[in-house]
XYZ file of N, CA, C and O in Angstrom:
272
model
N 0.772 -1.089 -0.297
C -0.021 0.027 0.224
C 0.902 1.299 -0.225
O 1.912 1.273 0.774
N 0.430 2.240 -0.601
C 1.355 3.354 -0.256
C 0.001 4.579 -0.335
O -1.030 4.589 -0.366
N 0.883 5.829 -0.212
C -0.088 7.155 -0.053
C 0.604 8.096 -0.956
O 1.990 7.816 -0.686
N -0.059 8.845 -1.083
C 0.396 10.226 -1.670
C -0.278 11.493 -0.755
O -1.380 12.053 -1.431
N 0.043 12.288 -0.094
C -0.576 13.469 0.432
C -0.491 14.381 -0.269
O 0.632 14.719 -0.772
N -1.262 15.703 -0.724
C -1.216 16.929 -1.305
C -2.273 17.677 -0.949
O -3.051 17.401 0.269
N -1.955 19.003 -1.209
C -2.640 20.090 -0.884
C -3.133 20.557 -2.085
O -2.567 21.024 -2.807
N -4.369 20.506 -2.280
C -5.120 21.420 -3.510
C -5.194 22.912 -3.249
O -5.659 23.039 -1.780
N -5.093 23.719 -4.366
C -5.765 25.042 -3.743
C -7.328 24.984 -3.660
O -7.804 24.289 -4.180
N -7.472 25.751 -2.738
C -8.680 26.525 -2.510
C -9.420 25.369 -1.415
O -10.506 24.958 -1.755
N -8.826 24.237 -1.306
C -9.401 23.006 -0.808
C -8.544 23.164 0.815
O -7.459 23.249 1.031
N -9.452 22.871 1.824
C -8.988 22.905 3.316
C -8.232 21.892 3.846
O -8.777 20.633 2.990
N -6.937 21.511 4.412
C -6.554 20.580 4.856
C -5.494 19.861 3.666
O -5.209 20.529 2.528
N -5.461 18.720 3.798
C -4.517 17.780 2.837
C -5.258 16.426 2.228
O -6.175 15.853 3.318
N -5.017 16.564 1.263
C -6.089 15.274 0.626
C -4.971 14.050 0.749
O -3.432 14.065 0.278
N -5.413 12.532 0.842
C -4.552 11.795 1.313
C -5.220 10.947 0.302
O -6.290 9.792 0.633
N -4.686 10.517 -0.927
C -4.620 9.517 -1.965
C -3.758 8.139 -1.342
O -2.757 8.254 -0.992
N -4.713 6.982 -1.873
C -4.374 5.889 -0.938
C -4.186 4.779 -2.057
O -5.201 4.580 -3.206
N -3.426 3.683 -2.383
C -3.524 2.766 -3.445
C -3.096 1.647 -2.768
O -2.379 1.555 -1.723
N -3.291 0.347 -3.328
C -3.418 -0.644 -2.693
C -2.737 -1.636 -3.807
O -3.583 -1.472 -5.019
N -1.771 -2.547 -4.183
C -1.651 -3.749 -5.083
C -2.524 -5.076 -4.442
O -1.717 -5.280 -3.361
N -3.216 -5.617 -4.886
C -3.731 -6.915 -4.561
C -3.553 -8.043 -5.209
O -3.316 -8.124 -6.501
N -3.236 -9.203 -4.946
C -3.145 -10.300 -5.567
C -4.210 -10.743 -6.268
O -5.403 -10.314 -5.855
N -4.613 -11.392 -7.489
C -5.333 -11.592 -8.216
C -6.750 -12.194 -7.402
O -8.174 -11.877 -7.289
N -6.232 -13.259 -6.656
C -7.377 -13.870 -5.886
C -8.142 -12.873 -4.794
O -9.242 -12.905 -4.344
N -7.414 -12.009 -4.101
C -8.086 -11.207 -3.364
C -8.938 -9.922 -3.768
O -10.000 -9.842 -3.371
N -8.145 -9.738 -5.065
C -9.255 -9.114 -5.881
C -10.407 -9.453 -6.177
O -11.343 -8.789 -6.363
N -10.129 -10.384 -6.758
C -11.546 -11.474 -7.031
C -12.763 -11.287 -5.782
O -13.793 -11.412 -6.045
N -12.076 -11.691 -4.712
C -12.776 -11.851 -3.303
C -13.525 -10.454 -3.098
O -14.913 -10.421 -3.174
N -12.814 -9.636 -3.565
C -13.474 -7.907 -2.987
C -14.597 -7.845 -3.993
O -15.882 -7.188 -3.910
N -14.248 -8.289 -5.570
C -15.287 -7.938 -6.386
C -16.422 -8.869 -6.189
O -17.633 -8.361 -6.478
N -16.517 -10.298 -5.680
C -17.583 -10.817 -5.319
C -18.181 -10.404 -3.983
O -19.018 -11.173 -4.111
N -17.345 -9.970 -3.231
C -18.388 -9.473 -1.962
C -19.666 -8.792 -1.991
O -19.906 -7.965 -2.789
N -20.179 -8.766 -1.292
C -21.453 -8.022 -0.895
C -21.441 -6.724 -0.293
O -22.158 -5.721 -0.405
N -20.598 -6.796 0.287
C -20.006 -5.139 1.172
C -18.211 -5.382 0.922
O -17.753 -6.279 1.450
N -18.245 -3.952 0.670
C -16.634 -3.950 0.862
C -16.289 -2.626 1.885
O -17.048 -1.678 1.954
N -15.397 -2.951 3.061
C -15.370 -2.392 4.089
C -13.958 -2.652 4.669
O -13.433 -3.649 4.490
N -13.099 -1.729 5.254
C -11.933 -1.812 5.767
C -11.287 -0.814 6.499
O -11.701 0.385 6.571
N -10.336 -0.586 7.140
C -9.872 0.102 7.997
C -8.131 -0.157 7.755
O -7.658 -0.644 7.488
N -7.765 1.421 7.768
C -6.482 1.776 7.765
C -6.182 3.138 9.029
O -6.425 4.117 9.024
N -5.080 2.153 9.579
C -5.256 3.048 11.050
C -6.684 3.441 11.729
O -7.146 2.507 12.009
N -6.641 4.337 12.023
C -7.841 4.948 12.663
C -8.961 5.330 11.833
O -10.075 5.910 11.766
N -8.754 5.375 10.059
C -9.695 5.454 9.077
C -10.686 4.311 8.744
O -9.856 3.333 8.361
N -11.724 4.439 8.646
C -12.453 3.588 8.570
C -13.061 3.423 6.983
O -13.667 4.968 6.614
N -13.250 2.588 6.203
C -13.383 3.007 4.726
C -14.755 1.625 4.099
O -14.679 0.978 4.384
N -15.932 2.214 3.929
C -16.818 1.541 3.226
C -17.385 1.915 2.291
O -17.666 3.039 1.541
N -17.336 1.279 0.756
C -17.396 1.525 -0.468
C -19.058 1.700 -0.860
O -19.825 0.808 -0.312
N -19.375 2.563 -1.286
C -20.909 2.874 -1.790
C -21.186 1.657 -2.790
O -20.392 1.166 -3.202
N -22.635 1.645 -3.138
C -23.008 0.891 -3.961
C -22.257 0.849 -5.445
O -21.652 0.040 -6.230
N -22.017 2.182 -5.902
C -21.380 2.736 -6.948
C -20.061 2.154 -6.855
O -19.434 2.137 -8.316
N -19.553 2.677 -6.037
C -17.913 2.452 -5.597
C -17.829 0.926 -6.078
O -17.007 0.322 -6.385
N -18.674 -0.079 -5.378
C -18.321 -1.183 -5.357
C -19.039 -1.777 -6.882
O -18.065 -2.743 -7.488
N -19.610 -1.486 -7.609
C -20.052 -1.623 -9.002
C -18.961 -1.191 -9.628
O -18.438 -1.714 -10.537
N -18.149 0.052 -9.507
C -16.762 0.211 -10.214
C -16.053 -0.529 -10.001
O -15.272 -1.025 -11.145
N -15.584 -1.219 -8.785
C -14.741 -2.150 -8.570
C -15.038 -3.582 -9.612
O -14.013 -3.837 -9.785
N -15.865 -3.918 -9.441
C -16.596 -5.015 -10.093
C -16.309 -4.636 -11.668
O -15.559 -5.820 -12.126
N -16.559 -3.599 -11.939
C -16.279 -3.245 -13.632
C -14.757 -3.676 -13.762
O -14.393 -4.037 -15.007
N -13.462 -2.646 -12.987
C -12.545 -2.981 -13.120
C -11.704 -4.108 -12.985
O -10.919 -4.566 -13.751
N -12.213 -4.948 -12.214
C -12.322 -6.644 -12.373
C -12.459 -7.427 -13.408
O -11.596 -7.872 -14.240
N -13.577 -7.041 -14.120
C -13.830 -7.626 -15.211
C -13.225 -7.041 -16.503
O -12.385 -7.957 -17.198
N -12.813 -5.748 -16.536
C -11.825 -5.684 -17.409
C -10.547 -6.451 -17.482
O -10.008 -6.087 -18.122
N -10.140 -5.930 -16.278
C -8.851 -6.512 -16.037
C -8.704 -8.058 -16.509
O -7.708 -8.378 -17.213
N -9.498 -8.762 -16.273
C -9.870 -10.000 -16.264
C -9.651 -10.427 -17.834
O -9.331 -11.256 -18.610
N -10.980 -10.199 -18.322
C -11.503 -10.063 -19.771
C -10.826 -9.182 -20.767
O -10.518 -9.493 -21.706
N -9.985 -7.905 -20.489
C -9.512 -7.009 -21.461
C -10.488 -6.394 -21.964
O -11.790 -6.579 -21.406
N -10.129 -5.184 -22.137
C -11.079 -3.863 -22.943
C -10.677 -4.176 -24.416
O -9.607 -3.843 -25.172
N -12.016 -4.097 -24.967
C -12.040 -3.917 -26.525
C -12.453 -2.566 -27.011
O -13.406 -2.370 -26.369
N -12.224 -2.103 -27.908
C -12.386 -0.724 -28.468
C -13.750 -0.994 -29.632
O -13.800 -1.737 -30.347
C-alpha cells in the first residue's frame, strides 16, 4: 500500500490519495463480496454501491481485457 498526501488550491487540509496492490484472488474476493469495508489506521472505509460496482467493472476489464 502507498500514500500520496497533497494540498490542493482552495481546499482545506491535506488530501490523502491511497492505493493498494492486490493479488488476483483477493481482488476477485472483493469484486464478489456483498460489501467492501476496511480500516487503515484510525480511518474506516466503506465502499458505496456505486464504488463497489466500479470495482467489479474494473475486475472484469482486468480479467477479460478491454476492446474498442
